[in-house]
mmCIF file of C-alpha atoms in Angstrom:
data_model
loop_
_atom_site.group_PDB
_atom_site.id
_atom_site.type_symbol
_atom_site.label_atom_id
_atom_site.label_comp_id
_atom_site.label_asym_id
_atom_site.label_seq_id
_atom_site.Cartn_x
_atom_site.Cartn_y
_atom_site.Cartn_z
ATOM 1 C CA UNK A 156 -11.829 2.487 -11.609
ATOM 2 C CA UNK A 157 -9.915 0.272 -9.220
ATOM 3 C CA UNK A 158 -7.635 1.849 -6.781
ATOM 4 C CA UNK A 159 -4.512 0.321 -4.825
ATOM 5 C CA UNK A 160 -2.928 2.426 -2.000
ATOM 6 C CA UNK A 161 0.472 1.779 -0.881
ATOM 7 C CA UNK A 162 3.420 3.381 1.239
ATOM 8 C CA UNK A 163 2.054 3.077 4.770
ATOM 9 C CA UNK A 164 4.165 2.196 7.549
ATOM 10 C CA UNK A 165 5.619 3.071 10.963
ATOM 11 C CA UNK A 166 7.372 6.148 11.514
ATOM 12 C CA UNK A 167 8.466 8.409 14.445
ATOM 13 C CA UNK A 168 6.895 11.741 15.103
ATOM 14 C CA UNK A 169 8.239 14.506 12.848
ATOM 15 C CA UNK A 170 9.106 12.027 10.142
ATOM 16 C CA UNK A 171 7.668 11.828 6.685
ATOM 17 C CA UNK A 172 5.995 9.043 4.519
ATOM 18 C CA UNK A 173 4.618 9.297 0.947
ATOM 19 C CA UNK A 174 1.373 7.364 0.141
ATOM 20 C CA UNK A 175 0.809 6.449 -3.451
ATOM 21 C CA UNK A 176 -2.530 5.180 -4.996
ATOM 22 C CA UNK A 177 -2.385 3.469 -8.431
ATOM 23 C CA UNK A 178 -5.587 3.410 -10.559
ATOM 24 C CA UNK A 179 -6.758 1.251 -13.385
ATOM 25 C CA UNK A 180 -8.723 2.413 -16.151
ATOM 26 C CA UNK A 181 -8.176 5.070 -19.112
ATOM 27 C CA UNK A 182 -10.553 7.842 -17.531
ATOM 28 C CA UNK A 183 -8.320 8.378 -14.525
ATOM 29 C CA UNK A 184 -7.965 12.252 -15.332
ATOM 30 C CA UNK A 185 -11.649 12.595 -15.253
ATOM 31 C CA UNK A 186 -11.891 11.960 -11.564
ATOM 32 C CA UNK A 187 -11.064 14.062 -8.655
ATOM 33 C CA UNK A 188 -8.910 11.986 -6.280
ATOM 34 C CA UNK A 189 -9.082 12.258 -2.641
ATOM 35 C CA UNK A 190 -7.298 10.885 0.592
ATOM 36 C CA UNK A 191 -9.255 10.031 3.633
ATOM 37 C CA UNK A 192 -8.210 8.428 7.005
ATOM 38 C CA UNK A 193 -9.873 6.428 9.730
ATOM 39 C CA UNK A 194 -8.454 6.151 13.215
ATOM 40 C CA UNK A 195 -9.469 3.319 15.583
ATOM 41 C CA UNK A 196 -12.936 3.923 16.997
ATOM 42 C CA UNK A 197 -13.280 7.202 14.826
ATOM 43 C CA UNK A 198 -15.482 7.795 11.654
ATOM 44 C CA UNK A 199 -13.490 8.214 8.402
ATOM 45 C CA UNK A 200 -12.262 11.747 7.843
ATOM 46 C CA UNK A 201 -11.332 13.770 4.806
ATOM 47 C CA UNK A 202 -7.434 14.616 4.334
ATOM 48 C CA UNK A 203 -7.152 15.971 1.091
ATOM 49 C CA UNK A 204 -8.338 16.204 -2.461
ATOM 50 C CA UNK A 205 -6.996 17.224 -5.933
ATOM 51 C CA UNK A 206 -9.096 17.880 -9.229
ATOM 52 C CA UNK A 207 -8.561 15.849 -12.312
ATOM 53 C CA UNK A 208 -6.138 18.467 -13.779
ATOM 54 C CA UNK A 209 -4.163 18.519 -10.577
ATOM 55 C CA UNK A 210 -4.466 22.313 -10.533
ATOM 56 C CA UNK A 211 -6.675 22.626 -7.569
ATOM 57 C CA UNK A 212 -6.184 21.077 -4.163
ATOM 58 C CA UNK A 213 -8.039 21.269 -0.799
ATOM 59 C CA UNK A 214 -6.840 20.178 2.610
ATOM 60 C CA UNK A 215 -8.164 19.397 6.062
ATOM 61 C CA UNK A 216 -7.158 22.076 8.493
ATOM 62 C CA UNK A 217 -5.519 19.577 10.563
ATOM 63 C CA UNK A 218 -2.910 18.612 7.735
ATOM 64 C CA UNK A 219 -2.600 21.862 5.924
ATOM 65 C CA UNK A 220 0.910 22.890 5.726
ATOM 66 C CA UNK A 221 2.128 19.421 6.475
ATOM 67 C CA UNK A 222 0.692 17.101 3.765
ATOM 68 C CA UNK A 223 0.597 17.764 -0.020
ATOM 69 C CA UNK A 224 -1.572 15.900 -2.298
ATOM 70 C CA UNK A 225 -0.351 15.647 -6.077
ATOM 71 C CA UNK A 226 -1.128 13.378 -8.961
ATOM 72 C CA UNK A 227 0.401 12.137 -12.144
ATOM 73 C CA UNK A 228 -2.118 11.248 -14.727
ATOM 74 C CA UNK A 229 0.407 9.796 -16.996
ATOM 75 C CA UNK A 230 1.005 7.132 -14.440
ATOM 76 C CA UNK A 231 -2.606 7.093 -13.258
ATOM 77 C CA UNK A 232 -1.134 7.786 -9.743
ATOM 78 C CA UNK A 233 -2.013 10.104 -6.947
ATOM 79 C CA UNK A 234 0.295 10.669 -3.966
ATOM 80 C CA UNK A 235 0.027 12.078 -0.544
ATOM 81 C CA UNK A 236 3.455 13.480 0.722
ATOM 82 C CA UNK A 237 3.245 13.581 4.562
ATOM 83 C CA UNK A 238 5.665 15.633 6.572
ATOM 84 C CA UNK A 239 6.157 16.651 10.210
ATOM 85 C CA UNK A 240 3.904 13.503 11.171
ATOM 86 C CA UNK A 241 2.182 13.460 14.564
ATOM 87 C CA UNK A 242 0.966 10.599 16.623
ATOM 88 C CA UNK A 243 -2.672 11.725 16.063
ATOM 89 C CA UNK A 244 -2.195 11.192 12.229
ATOM 90 C CA UNK A 245 -2.150 7.305 12.955
ATOM 91 C CA UNK A 246 -4.979 5.850 11.108
ATOM 92 C CA UNK A 247 -5.762 3.761 7.997
ATOM 93 C CA UNK A 248 -5.423 5.982 4.782
ATOM 94 C CA UNK A 249 -7.752 5.487 1.927
ATOM 95 C CA UNK A 250 -7.715 6.802 -1.580
ATOM 96 C CA UNK A 251 -10.796 7.397 -3.448
ATOM 97 C CA UNK A 252 -12.197 8.740 -6.752
ATOM 98 C CA UNK A 253 -14.946 10.972 -7.280
ATOM 99 C CA UNK A 254 -16.636 12.866 -10.328
ATOM 100 C CA UNK A 255 -17.348 16.126 -8.442
ATOM 101 C CA UNK A 256 -14.405 17.781 -6.625
ATOM 102 C CA UNK A 257 -15.562 17.249 -3.008
ATOM 103 C CA UNK A 258 -14.477 16.488 0.508
ATOM 104 C CA UNK A 259 -17.602 14.546 1.222
ATOM 105 C CA UNK A 260 -16.940 10.840 1.436
ATOM 106 C CA UNK A 261 -20.460 9.756 0.263
ATOM 107 C CA UNK A 262 -19.720 11.329 -3.036
ATOM 108 C CA UNK A 263 -16.749 9.249 -3.843
ATOM 109 C CA UNK A 264 -17.595 6.339 -6.134
ATOM 110 C CA UNK A 265 -14.362 4.340 -6.012
ATOM 111 C CA UNK A 266 -12.293 3.356 -2.823
ATOM 112 C CA UNK A 267 -8.811 1.633 -2.434
ATOM 113 C CA UNK A 268 -8.240 -0.754 0.224
ATOM 114 C CA UNK A 269 -6.347 1.399 2.567
ATOM 115 C CA UNK A 270 -2.903 1.481 4.002
ATOM 116 C CA UNK A 271 -1.856 1.720 7.556
ATOM 117 C CA UNK A 272 0.201 4.724 8.876
ATOM 118 C CA UNK A 273 1.395 4.432 12.279
ATOM 119 C CA UNK A 274 3.256 7.542 14.073
ATOM 120 C CA UNK A 275 5.194 6.817 17.364
ATOM 121 C CA UNK A 276 5.882 9.539 19.766
#
C-alpha cells in the first residue's frame, strides 16, 4: 500500500482544513487507517483512526470534538476534517495503514510522506 497525503497549509486559529490521503492497491478496505502528527522537537503522536469499514473511529483527547476522520473505500481515500484549529495543532500530519485497529504507531505498516499544517494565532 502506498499512501499520499495532501491538503495541509497555513490557517488562522479557529479555521478549518481537510486533509486527504490517497492510497494505491486493491486491498484498501482491509486496512485500518490512521492519522498521526509530529510537531517540531516532539515525538510522533496519534490523532485519529478508522476501521476498514469506516464504522468505528477513535480520537486522541486533544482533537475529540474538533477533528473527524472518514474514508471512502470506493476512492481509496481517507480524510481528516479539522475544525476549530489551534496553534498547538501545528505539525506535520501523516496518514498510515494498519492491519489491526490501533492507535499505536509501531503497529502501522505503511506511511505517507506527511503534509504540513500550520495554525497561526
